[in-house]
Coordinates of C-alpha atoms in Angstrom, one line a residue:
Chain A
M16 CA 12.3 21.9 0.4
I17 CA 11.8 24.1 4.1
E18 CA 11.1 21.3 5.4
D19 CA 13.7 19.3 4.1
E20 CA 16.0 21.1 4.9
L21 CA 14.6 21.1 8.9
L22 CA 14.3 17.5 8.8
K23 CA 18.5 17.2 7.6
W24 CA 19.6 19.3 10.4
K25 CA 17.2 17.3 13.2
F26 CA 18.8 13.5 11.2
K27 CA 21.7 15.4 11.6
S28 CA 21.1 15.8 16.1
G29 CA 20.4 11.7 15.6
S30 CA 15.7 13.1 15.9
K31 CA 14.6 9.9 15.5
D32 CA 11.2 11.2 14.5
A33 CA 12.8 13.3 11.3
L34 CA 14.5 10.0 9.9
R35 CA 10.8 8.6 10.6
R36 CA 9.4 11.2 8.9
I37 CA 12.5 11.1 6.5
Y38 CA 11.1 7.8 5.5
E39 CA 7.6 7.9 5.0
K40 CA 7.8 11.0 2.6
Y41 CA 10.0 8.8 0.3
R42 CA 9.8 5.4 0.3
N43 CA 7.0 4.7 -2.2
Y44 CA 9.0 7.1 -4.1
L45 CA 11.7 5.0 -4.1
L46 CA 10.5 2.3 -3.6
T47 CA 8.9 2.4 -7.6
L48 CA 11.9 3.7 -8.8
A49 CA 13.7 0.1 -7.5
M50 CA 11.1 -1.3 -8.4
A51 CA 11.0 0.9 -12.1
L52 CA 14.3 -1.1 -12.4
V53 CA 15.1 -4.5 -10.6
N54 CA 11.7 -5.1 -11.4
D55 CA 11.1 -7.7 -8.3
A56 CA 8.7 -7.0 -5.9
G57 CA 10.9 -8.1 -2.4
L58 CA 14.5 -7.3 -3.8
A59 CA 13.3 -3.0 -4.4
E60 CA 11.7 -3.5 -0.9
D61 CA 14.9 -4.4 -0.2
I62 CA 16.8 -2.7 -1.0
V63 CA 14.4 0.5 -0.2
H64 CA 15.3 -1.2 3.6
D65 CA 18.7 -0.8 2.8
V66 CA 19.1 2.5 2.1
F67 CA 17.9 3.7 5.1
V68 CA 19.7 1.7 7.7
T69 CA 23.2 3.3 6.2
F70 CA 21.3 7.0 5.5
A71 CA 20.6 5.3 10.0
Q72 CA 23.9 5.0 9.7
S73 CA 26.0 8.1 8.9
S74 CA 23.6 10.9 10.9
G75 CA 26.9 11.3 13.3
T76 CA 27.8 12.3 10.1
F77 CA 25.7 13.2 7.1
K78 CA 26.3 16.3 5.4
L79 CA 24.2 17.3 2.5
R80 CA 24.4 20.8 1.0
G81 CA 21.9 19.4 -2.1
S82 CA 18.5 18.0 -2.0
L83 CA 17.9 14.8 0.2
K84 CA 15.1 13.3 -2.4
S85 CA 18.6 13.5 -4.6
Y86 CA 20.4 12.1 -2.0
L87 CA 18.1 9.3 -1.5
S88 CA 17.3 8.4 -4.7
T89 CA 21.1 8.3 -6.2
C90 CA 21.6 6.4 -3.3
T91 CA 18.6 4.3 -4.9
L92 CA 19.9 3.9 -8.0
N93 CA 23.7 3.2 -6.8
R94 CA 22.2 -0.5 -4.8
C95 CA 19.3 -0.7 -7.8
R96 CA 23.0 -1.7 -9.5
D97 CA 24.9 -3.6 -7.7
Q98 CA 22.2 -6.6 -8.0
I99 CA 22.0 -5.5 -11.0
R100 CA 25.5 -6.1 -11.5
A101 CA 25.1 -8.9 -8.5
R102 CA 22.2 -11.4 -9.8
K103 CA 23.8 -10.5 -14.0
R104 CA 19.5 -11.6 -14.5
Q105 CA 17.7 -12.0 -18.2
P106 CA 15.6 -10.2 -18.9
L107 CA 11.9 -10.7 -17.2
S108 CA 9.6 -11.8 -20.0
L109 CA 5.8 -9.9 -19.8
D110 CA 4.0 -12.4 -18.0
E111 CA 6.0 -11.3 -14.5
D112 CA 2.7 -10.8 -11.7
I113 CA 3.9 -6.5 -11.2
P114 CA 2.2 -5.8 -8.0
M115 CA 2.0 -1.9 -9.0
Q116 CA -1.0 -0.6 -7.5
S117 CA -3.4 2.4 -8.5
D118 CA -2.5 5.6 -6.6
F119 CA -5.8 5.3 -5.7
D120 CA -7.8 2.8 -4.4
P121 CA -9.8 1.2 -3.5
P122 CA -9.6 -2.0 -4.9
D123 CA -14.2 -2.5 -5.2
K124 CA -13.3 1.0 -7.2
R125 CA -10.5 0.3 -10.1
M126 CA -9.4 3.7 -11.3
I127 CA -5.7 2.4 -13.1
S128 CA -6.3 -0.8 -14.5
E129 CA -4.2 -3.4 -12.8
E130 CA -3.6 -5.5 -15.8
Q131 CA -2.6 -2.3 -18.5
S132 CA 0.2 -1.8 -15.6
R133 CA 1.7 -5.5 -15.2
Q134 CA 1.9 -5.0 -18.6
V135 CA 3.4 -1.6 -18.3
A136 CA 6.3 -2.3 -16.6
G137 CA 6.5 -5.7 -17.4
A138 CA 7.8 -4.6 -21.1
M139 CA 10.7 -1.9 -18.9
A140 CA 11.7 -5.0 -17.8
Q141 CA 12.6 -5.8 -20.9
L142 CA 14.7 -2.7 -21.9
P143 CA 19.0 -2.7 -21.6
Y144 CA 19.5 -1.8 -18.0
E145 CA 21.2 1.3 -19.8
Q146 CA 18.0 2.9 -21.8
R147 CA 15.8 1.4 -17.9
E148 CA 17.3 3.5 -16.3
V149 CA 17.0 6.3 -18.3
I150 CA 13.3 6.0 -18.3
A151 CA 12.9 5.4 -14.8
L152 CA 15.4 8.2 -13.5
H153 CA 14.0 10.8 -16.1
L154 CA 10.1 10.0 -15.7
N155 CA 9.1 7.9 -12.6
A156 CA 12.1 10.2 -10.7
A157 CA 11.6 13.5 -12.7
M158 CA 15.4 13.9 -13.3
K159 CA 16.1 16.1 -15.6
L160 CA 18.8 14.1 -18.7
R161 CA 21.8 16.0 -17.6
Q162 CA 21.9 14.9 -14.4
I163 CA 20.6 11.9 -15.3
A164 CA 24.4 12.0 -17.8
G165 CA 26.1 12.8 -15.0
L166 CA 25.0 9.6 -12.7
Q167 CA 25.6 7.1 -16.2
N168 CA 28.8 9.4 -16.7
V169 CA 27.9 9.5 -20.1
S170 CA 27.4 12.5 -22.7
V171 CA 23.8 14.0 -22.8
S172 CA 22.8 13.1 -26.4
T173 CA 24.4 9.6 -25.1
I174 CA 21.3 9.8 -22.6
K175 CA 18.6 11.3 -25.0
G176 CA 19.8 7.8 -27.2
R177 CA 19.4 5.7 -25.1
Y178 CA 15.8 7.6 -23.8
R179 CA 14.1 7.7 -26.6
Y180 CA 15.9 3.7 -28.2
G181 CA 13.9 3.7 -24.8
L182 CA 10.4 4.2 -25.5
Q183 CA 10.8 3.4 -28.6
K184 CA 11.2 -0.1 -27.8
L185 CA 8.1 0.2 -25.2
R186 CA 5.5 1.7 -27.5
S187 CA 6.1 -1.8 -30.1
A188 CA 6.1 -4.0 -27.1
L189 CA 2.9 -2.6 -25.7
N190 CA 0.9 -0.9 -28.4
G191 CA 0.0 -4.6 -29.7
R192 CA -1.3 -5.2 -26.4
L193 CA -3.0 -2.2 -24.8
Chain B
M27 CA -3.7 6.9 -30.8
R28 CA -3.0 3.6 -30.3
P29 CA -2.4 3.8 -25.6
A30 CA 1.2 2.9 -26.1
D31 CA 1.5 6.3 -28.1
N32 CA 0.8 8.0 -24.3
I33 CA 3.8 5.4 -23.0
N34 CA 5.0 9.2 -21.0
D35 CA 1.5 8.7 -18.7
L36 CA 1.5 4.5 -18.7
I37 CA 5.5 4.4 -17.0
K38 CA 4.4 7.7 -15.0
K39 CA 1.7 6.7 -13.7
L40 CA 3.5 3.3 -12.2
Q41 CA 3.4 3.9 -7.9
L42 CA 4.3 1.4 -5.7
R43 CA 3.2 1.4 -2.3
A44 CA 5.5 0.0 0.5
S45 CA 3.6 -2.5 2.5
A46 CA 4.2 -2.6 5.9
D47 CA 6.2 -5.6 6.5
L48 CA 8.3 -2.9 4.6
D49 CA 7.7 0.3 7.1
A50 CA 8.1 -2.1 10.4
R51 CA 11.2 -3.9 9.4
V52 CA 12.4 -0.2 8.8
H53 CA 11.2 1.5 11.6
G54 CA 13.0 -1.5 13.5
D55 CA 16.1 -1.9 12.2
I56 CA 16.8 2.4 11.6
S57 CA 15.7 2.6 15.2
E58 CA 18.9 -0.2 15.9
A59 CA 21.1 2.1 14.0
L60 CA 19.9 5.0 15.2
A61 CA 20.8 4.0 18.2
G62 CA 24.4 3.2 17.9
H63 CA 24.7 6.7 17.3
E64 CA 23.3 8.7 20.3
K65 CA 25.7 12.1 21.4
P66 CA 26.6 10.7 25.3
Q67 CA 25.7 13.4 27.6
S68 CA 29.4 14.8 28.2
V69 CA 29.8 14.3 31.6
R70 CA 32.5 17.7 32.2
S71 CA 29.9 21.0 31.6
E72 CA 30.6 23.6 29.7
P73 CA 32.0 27.2 31.5
N74 CA 28.8 28.6 32.1
I75 CA 28.1 31.5 30.8
W76 CA 25.3 32.8 31.7
R77 CA 26.1 32.7 36.0
T78 CA 29.3 34.6 34.8
I79 CA 27.2 37.7 33.1
M80 CA 24.0 36.9 35.7
K81 CA 27.2 37.5 38.9
N82 CA 27.2 41.1 37.9
P83 CA 24.3 43.9 39.0
I84 CA 23.5 45.7 36.2
T85 CA 23.3 42.6 33.9
K86 CA 21.0 41.2 36.1
L87 CA 18.6 44.2 35.7
A88 CA 18.5 44.8 32.1
A89 CA 18.1 41.3 31.5
A90 CA 15.0 41.3 34.0
A91 CA 14.5 44.2 31.6
V92 CA 14.9 42.0 28.9
I93 CA 12.6 39.5 30.4
L94 CA 9.5 41.2 31.1
I95 CA 8.8 43.5 27.5
A96 CA 9.8 39.3 26.0
V97 CA 6.7 38.6 28.1
A98 CA 4.7 41.9 27.8
I99 CA 4.4 40.8 23.8
S100 CA 4.3 37.4 23.5
V101 CA 0.8 38.7 26.1
T102 CA -0.2 40.8 23.4
I103 CA 0.1 38.5 20.2
L104 CA -1.9 35.3 22.1
D105 CA -3.7 38.1 23.0
K106 CA -4.7 38.4 18.8
S107 CA -6.4 35.5 19.2
V108 CA -4.0 34.1 15.0
T109 CA -5.5 31.4 14.6
P110 CA -1.9 29.2 12.3
A111 CA -4.4 28.5 8.7
Y112 CA -5.0 24.5 8.3
A113 CA -1.9 22.0 7.0
I114 CA -2.2 18.9 5.8
E115 CA 1.1 18.4 8.3
Q116 CA -0.7 18.8 11.3
T117 CA -3.7 15.5 10.3
I118 CA 0.0 13.7 9.1
E119 CA 0.9 14.6 13.2
A120 CA -2.4 13.3 14.4
N121 CA -2.4 10.4 12.8
R122 CA 0.9 8.9 15.1
G123 CA -1.0 8.5 18.0
L124 CA -3.8 6.1 16.5
W125 CA -4.3 2.7 17.7
F126 CA -7.7 2.3 16.5
I127 CA -9.4 3.0 13.9
H128 CA -13.2 2.1 13.2
L129 CA -13.8 2.6 9.9
K130 CA -18.1 2.1 7.6
I131 CA -17.8 2.2 3.9
E132 CA -20.8 3.4 1.4
P133 CA -22.6 2.2 -0.2
S134 CA -22.4 -1.6 0.6
T135 CA -21.6 -4.5 -1.4
K136 CA -22.0 -8.0 -1.7
G137 CA -18.3 -9.1 -1.7
H138 CA -16.9 -6.5 -1.0
V139 CA -16.2 -5.1 3.2
D140 CA -18.4 -2.4 5.0
E141 CA -16.1 -1.9 7.8
M142 CA -13.4 -2.3 9.3
W143 CA -12.5 -2.7 13.3
V144 CA -8.5 -1.9 13.7
Q145 CA -6.0 -2.3 16.6
F146 CA -2.3 -1.6 15.8
D147 CA 0.8 -2.0 18.2
D148 CA 3.6 0.3 19.6
N149 CA 5.6 -0.4 16.5
R150 CA 2.1 0.0 14.2
Q151 CA 1.8 -3.1 14.4
L152 CA -1.4 -4.6 13.1
T153 CA -2.8 -6.7 16.3
H154 CA -6.3 -7.4 15.9
L155 CA -8.1 -6.2 12.5
R156 CA -12.2 -7.0 12.3
M157 CA -13.8 -7.2 9.5
N158 CA -17.7 -7.4 8.1
F159 CA -18.8 -7.8 5.2
P160 CA -22.5 -7.5 3.8
D161 CA -22.9 -12.1 3.7
K162 CA -19.7 -13.1 7.0
E163 CA -18.1 -11.4 9.1
V164 CA -14.1 -11.5 9.7
V165 CA -12.1 -11.9 13.1
W166 CA -7.9 -11.9 13.4
Y167 CA -5.9 -11.3 16.4
E168 CA -3.1 -14.1 17.6
G169 CA -2.1 -15.9 13.7
R170 CA -5.3 -16.9 13.3
A171 CA -8.4 -15.5 11.8
E172 CA -12.3 -16.5 12.0
V173 CA -14.4 -16.3 9.4
W174 CA -18.2 -16.3 9.8
F175 CA -20.7 -17.4 6.6
K176 CA -23.7 -16.3 7.6
A177 CA -25.7 -17.7 5.3
K178 CA -24.2 -20.7 4.8
K179 CA -24.1 -20.8 8.8
H180 CA -21.2 -22.0 9.3
I181 CA -17.9 -20.9 10.8
A182 CA -13.4 -21.2 9.8
V183 CA -11.2 -20.8 11.4
L184 CA -7.3 -20.3 9.4
R185 CA -4.2 -20.2 11.0
E186 CA -2.2 -18.4 8.0
K187 CA 0.2 -15.5 7.5
D188 CA -1.5 -15.5 3.6
M189 CA -4.4 -14.6 5.2
L190 CA -3.0 -11.4 7.5
A191 CA -1.7 -9.7 4.3
R192 CA -4.0 -10.4 2.7
L193 CA -6.5 -9.2 5.5
R194 CA -3.9 -6.3 5.1
M195 CA -4.3 -5.7 1.7
S196 CA -8.2 -4.6 2.7
Y197 CA -7.0 -2.6 5.2
E198 CA -3.8 -0.9 4.0
S199 CA -7.0 0.2 1.0
F200 CA -8.8 2.9 4.0
D201 CA -5.5 2.9 6.2
P202 CA -6.2 7.2 6.8
K203 CA -2.8 7.5 7.9
R204 CA -1.8 5.9 4.3
I205 CA -4.5 8.4 2.3
V206 CA -4.2 11.5 4.1
E207 CA -0.2 10.8 3.9
E208 CA -0.3 10.4 -0.1
L209 CA -2.4 12.7 0.0
Y210 CA 0.5 15.9 1.0
Q211 CA 3.1 13.2 -0.9
T212 CA 1.2 14.4 -4.5
Q213 CA 0.5 18.7 -3.6
G214 CA 2.6 20.3 -6.2
S215 CA 2.0 17.1 -9.2
E216 CA 1.8 18.7 -11.8
N217 CA -2.0 16.7 -12.9
V218 CA -3.0 17.1 -10.0
Q219 CA -5.6 20.6 -7.7
I220 CA -5.0 20.9 -4.1
V221 CA -7.6 23.4 -3.0
I222 CA -8.4 23.2 1.5
Q223 CA -11.2 24.9 2.7
E224 CA -11.1 26.2 6.4
P225 CA -14.2 25.6 7.9
S226 CA -16.6 29.6 8.0
V227 CA -19.0 28.2 11.1
E228 CA -17.4 27.1 13.9
G229 CA -17.7 22.9 14.7
E230 CA -18.0 21.8 10.6
P231 CA -15.1 20.2 9.0
I232 CA -12.5 21.0 7.2
T233 CA -12.5 20.3 3.9
I234 CA -10.1 18.8 1.0
T235 CA -10.1 18.7 -2.4
M236 CA -8.3 16.8 -4.7
T237 CA -9.0 16.7 -8.1
K238 CA -6.8 14.3 -10.4
K239 CA -6.5 15.6 -13.9
G240 CA -6.3 12.7 -17.3
S241 CA -7.4 9.9 -17.3
P242 CA -9.1 8.8 -15.3
N243 CA -9.9 11.8 -13.7
V244 CA -11.0 11.0 -10.9
R245 CA -12.1 14.1 -7.8
A246 CA -11.4 12.9 -3.7
V247 CA -13.0 15.2 -1.4
F248 CA -11.7 14.7 2.6
E249 CA -13.5 15.9 5.7
V250 CA -10.8 17.1 8.7
D251 CA -12.0 17.3 12.4
P252 CA -11.0 20.9 13.0
E253 CA -10.4 20.4 16.7
T254 CA -8.3 16.5 16.2
K255 CA -7.9 17.1 12.3
L256 CA -8.0 13.5 12.1
L257 CA -9.7 12.1 9.1
Q258 CA -13.5 12.7 9.4
Q259 CA -14.6 11.7 6.2
E260 CA -13.5 10.7 2.2
E261 CA -15.8 10.6 -0.7
R262 CA -14.5 10.3 -4.4
Y263 CA -16.0 10.6 -7.5
K264 CA -15.2 9.8 -11.1
L265 CA -15.9 12.3 -14.5
E266 CA -18.6 11.3 -16.6
D267 CA -20.5 13.2 -19.3
G268 CA -18.9 16.2 -18.0
E269 CA -20.3 15.9 -14.4
Y270 CA -18.5 14.3 -11.1
K271 CA -20.4 11.6 -10.2
F272 CA -20.3 9.8 -6.6
L273 CA -18.9 6.4 -6.1
G274 CA -18.5 6.3 -2.5
R275 CA -18.0 7.2 0.5
T276 CA -14.9 6.3 4.1
R277 CA -16.0 7.3 6.6
Y278 CA -13.4 7.4 10.3
L279 CA -16.6 6.6 12.6
D280 CA -13.8 5.9 15.7
Y281 CA -9.9 6.8 16.4
N282 CA -8.5 5.4 19.9
N283 CA -12.2 5.1 21.4
P284 CA -13.3 1.2 21.1
A285 CA -16.4 1.1 22.4
D286 CA -17.1 -2.3 22.4
S287 CA -13.8 -4.9 24.9
E288 CA -15.6 -7.5 23.5
I289 CA -15.2 -6.1 19.1
F290 CA -12.5 -8.4 17.4
V291 CA -14.8 -11.6 19.4
L292 CA -17.1 -13.2 16.8
K293 CA -20.1 -13.6 18.0
P294 CA -22.3 -16.6 15.9
P295 CA -25.4 -18.6 17.3
A296 CA -24.2 -21.4 19.2
D297 CA -24.8 -24.4 16.8
L298 CA -22.9 -23.5 13.8
I299 CA -20.6 -25.3 12.6
R300 CA -16.8 -24.5 13.0
R301 CA -15.0 -26.3 10.4
D302 CA -11.5 -25.5 12.2
Q303 CA -8.8 -25.9 8.8
T304 CA -5.6 -25.9 10.9
T305 CA -6.5 -29.6 12.4
Q306 CA -8.9 -31.0 9.0
D307 CA -7.5 -32.7 5.6
I308 CA -7.8 -29.9 2.2
G309 CA -6.6 -29.4 -0.9
L310 CA -4.0 -31.0 -3.0
A311 CA -0.4 -31.4 -2.1
Q312 CA 1.6 -30.3 -3.8
G313 CA 5.1 -33.1 -3.7
A314 CA 8.3 -32.7 -6.8
L315 CA 5.6 -30.6 -9.0
S316 CA 6.3 -27.0 -9.4
D317 CA 3.8 -24.1 -8.3
E318 CA 2.0 -23.4 -11.0
E319 CA 1.5 -27.5 -12.1
T320 CA 0.1 -27.6 -8.9
A321 CA -2.5 -24.8 -9.7
A322 CA -3.2 -26.2 -12.8
K323 CA -3.6 -30.2 -11.2
L324 CA -5.5 -29.5 -8.7
V325 CA -8.5 -27.0 -10.9
R326 CA -8.5 -29.8 -12.9
Q327 CA -8.8 -32.1 -9.6
F328 CA -11.8 -29.9 -9.5
V329 CA -13.6 -29.3 -12.4
E330 CA -13.2 -33.5 -12.7
A331 CA -15.1 -34.3 -9.7
A332 CA -17.3 -31.3 -10.6
I333 CA -18.3 -33.3 -13.9
A334 CA -18.6 -36.8 -12.6
Q335 CA -20.8 -34.4 -9.6
D336 CA -18.9 -35.8 -6.0
Y337 CA -19.0 -32.2 -4.1
T338 CA -17.5 -33.9 -1.3
K339 CA -14.7 -34.0 -3.4
A340 CA -15.5 -30.4 -4.9
S341 CA -15.8 -28.9 -2.2
K342 CA -12.7 -30.5 0.3
L343 CA -10.5 -28.7 -2.8
I344 CA -11.9 -25.2 -1.8
A345 CA -10.7 -23.2 0.8
N346 CA -13.5 -22.6 4.4
V347 CA -16.6 -24.3 3.0
P348 CA -18.4 -27.4 5.4
A349 CA -18.4 -31.0 2.8
G350 CA -21.5 -30.9 0.3
W351 CA -20.7 -26.8 -0.5
V352 CA -20.9 -27.1 -3.8
E353 CA -23.9 -29.6 -4.3
E354 CA -25.8 -26.9 -2.8
Q355 CA -25.0 -23.8 -4.4
P356 CA -27.3 -22.2 -6.5
Y357 CA -26.2 -22.8 -10.2
Q358 CA -29.2 -22.4 -10.8
G359 CA -29.1 -25.9 -13.2
E360 CA -26.2 -25.9 -14.9
Q361 CA -23.9 -29.0 -15.2
V362 CA -19.9 -28.4 -16.0
V363 CA -20.2 -31.9 -18.1
R364 CA -16.5 -31.5 -20.4
L365 CA -13.6 -29.2 -18.8
I366 CA -12.8 -27.4 -22.6
S367 CA -8.6 -26.1 -21.6
L368 CA -6.9 -24.5 -18.2
G369 CA -4.6 -21.6 -19.3
K370 CA -1.0 -20.8 -17.6
P371 CA -1.1 -20.0 -14.1
E372 CA -0.4 -16.1 -13.3
L373 CA 1.2 -15.9 -9.8
N374 CA 0.3 -12.6 -8.3
A375 CA 3.4 -11.6 -5.9
K376 CA 2.3 -9.4 -3.8
T377 CA -0.3 -12.3 -1.9
G378 CA 0.9 -15.5 -3.4
S379 CA -2.2 -16.2 -5.0
L380 CA -1.8 -18.2 -8.2
S381 CA -4.8 -17.8 -10.9
V382 CA -5.1 -20.5 -13.1
P383 CA -7.8 -19.2 -16.1
C384 CA -10.3 -22.8 -17.8
Q385 CA -12.9 -23.0 -20.3
V386 CA -15.3 -25.5 -20.0
E387 CA -19.0 -26.7 -21.5
V388 CA -22.5 -26.4 -19.7
E389 CA -25.1 -28.0 -19.8
K390 CA -28.5 -26.0 -19.5
D391 CA -32.7 -27.2 -20.3
G392 CA -30.2 -29.9 -23.3
Q393 CA -28.0 -26.4 -24.6
T394 CA -24.4 -26.7 -23.8
S395 CA -22.2 -23.2 -23.4
V396 CA -18.1 -22.8 -23.4
Q397 CA -18.0 -20.8 -20.1
S398 CA -14.9 -19.1 -19.3
I399 CA -13.6 -19.2 -15.3
V400 CA -10.8 -17.8 -13.5
F401 CA -9.2 -19.7 -10.2
R402 CA -7.3 -18.4 -8.1
V403 CA -5.8 -20.9 -5.5
Q404 CA -3.3 -20.8 -2.8
Q405 CA -0.6 -22.9 -0.6
V406 CA -2.8 -22.8 3.2
Q407 CA -0.7 -22.2 6.5
G408 CA 2.3 -21.3 4.6
R409 CA 4.4 -22.0 2.0
S410 CA 4.2 -25.6 3.7
G411 CA 0.7 -27.2 3.9
P412 CA -1.5 -28.8 0.3
W413 CA -3.5 -26.6 -2.2
K414 CA -6.9 -24.8 -2.7
I415 CA -8.8 -22.7 -3.8
I416 CA -9.5 -19.4 -2.4
D417 CA -11.8 -18.1 -4.8
F418 CA -13.4 -18.7 -8.6

């Protein structure tokens, strides 16, 4: 996208406005991705915060030829993986409350069931991390399976398997509740 | 087809919004991070190529001719008065300078805010907020909130961070900056169609129609001031029986123009009861209990007090109400006689409140029935204070 190329160029020159604009443009998207992976709103916010602070610190040496969105997604993904490894968490129960909000508020006219979102997010948290990552990257971050295979360092067929089995588990978990 | 068969769509629909706290943290820290990388101005001046060229009289003349031609071309271009087409980015840019917003929500609905005024500092941190509801007015500033319950003729004075979090959540649903940025980000989404219509008559607004297909099928129509590029209005519709049904409207009445310098000061009648929660002993102390255990105990105590008709005690367990408030409520002759069950308290991570479902047996005119009630409870004044019921 032309805007992203311009923002990259301005950011490299040290423009605070460009960095703010990049943050405002991608913060919700990265937050949703982080949340899908770590299932902890506070941790997801910390991760997004850290991604942008590290990004800001790189302005003097920043060199990126590819997509800004993909770059930030990868940074977020790496931090999520670090957190998962560090915490060695057990899968959360379906009762964990997830502050997912309708993307078409206001609250007096709820369009999308918060309860449904909560249960979907809770079911995602039950999946093995590798399956959850594939589903979140493919559906929330719109990455191609081939890209995800590169990130997970496995074959495309392995990724397809993780995606298929992950969705099957989600369907089974949710059909009793929705 | 069962609902979860459409699992891909359900996952794609999960959307999280950055909180104002996260925004403030990131903006503050990235400014610091960038400041550490500012490139210092070079003290040694670079060779001035322009000065070298202009020493030659021939190049001086050539340079002057180029400048004259450039001026002539730009005058010709400007003369054609080409107005650039509207783009949503223009409103995003215009929103950057906002520090005061006044908005109105229609139709007015019981229990929901219908008019708001907000003020920010230079870092876009909320400093003042006022919300008018049909039955109460709320003002928040400098870490304290005042709630004027008009029907009960009583003002509660609160001093807790959680109140700000809830007020901020309510505001963010109508924040024009957030709304326009989200609109911008949905451009290009496969389920979303955005149509921008420039006005045909001078003075009319620019119209942006966003239609989101899928479940639910909704539409929003935005009006933008063609001069300021600021949002004037948002109307919301939902597709029902083949037609888009009007749901509501938000009108943005003033930007950066607080007409009343005391808009953030409540002006109730002088004879109101003032209940200052910062000094009064209310709610239930947590002690060694967990949050869930405390929440369940609080609700049990309230219901038992209602059964015993000890309305003074029951009122003390509820936030922001005077003694005897429970007794004054128009329960239409119904009396709680038995607590049947208490469900497991569930945490709302965003607000810190817990929802406690319960079933009670109610008697009216000699007949009994079972009613389900969900109590919402929360700690007063941060994480060290007692717990109270904030809603049911």
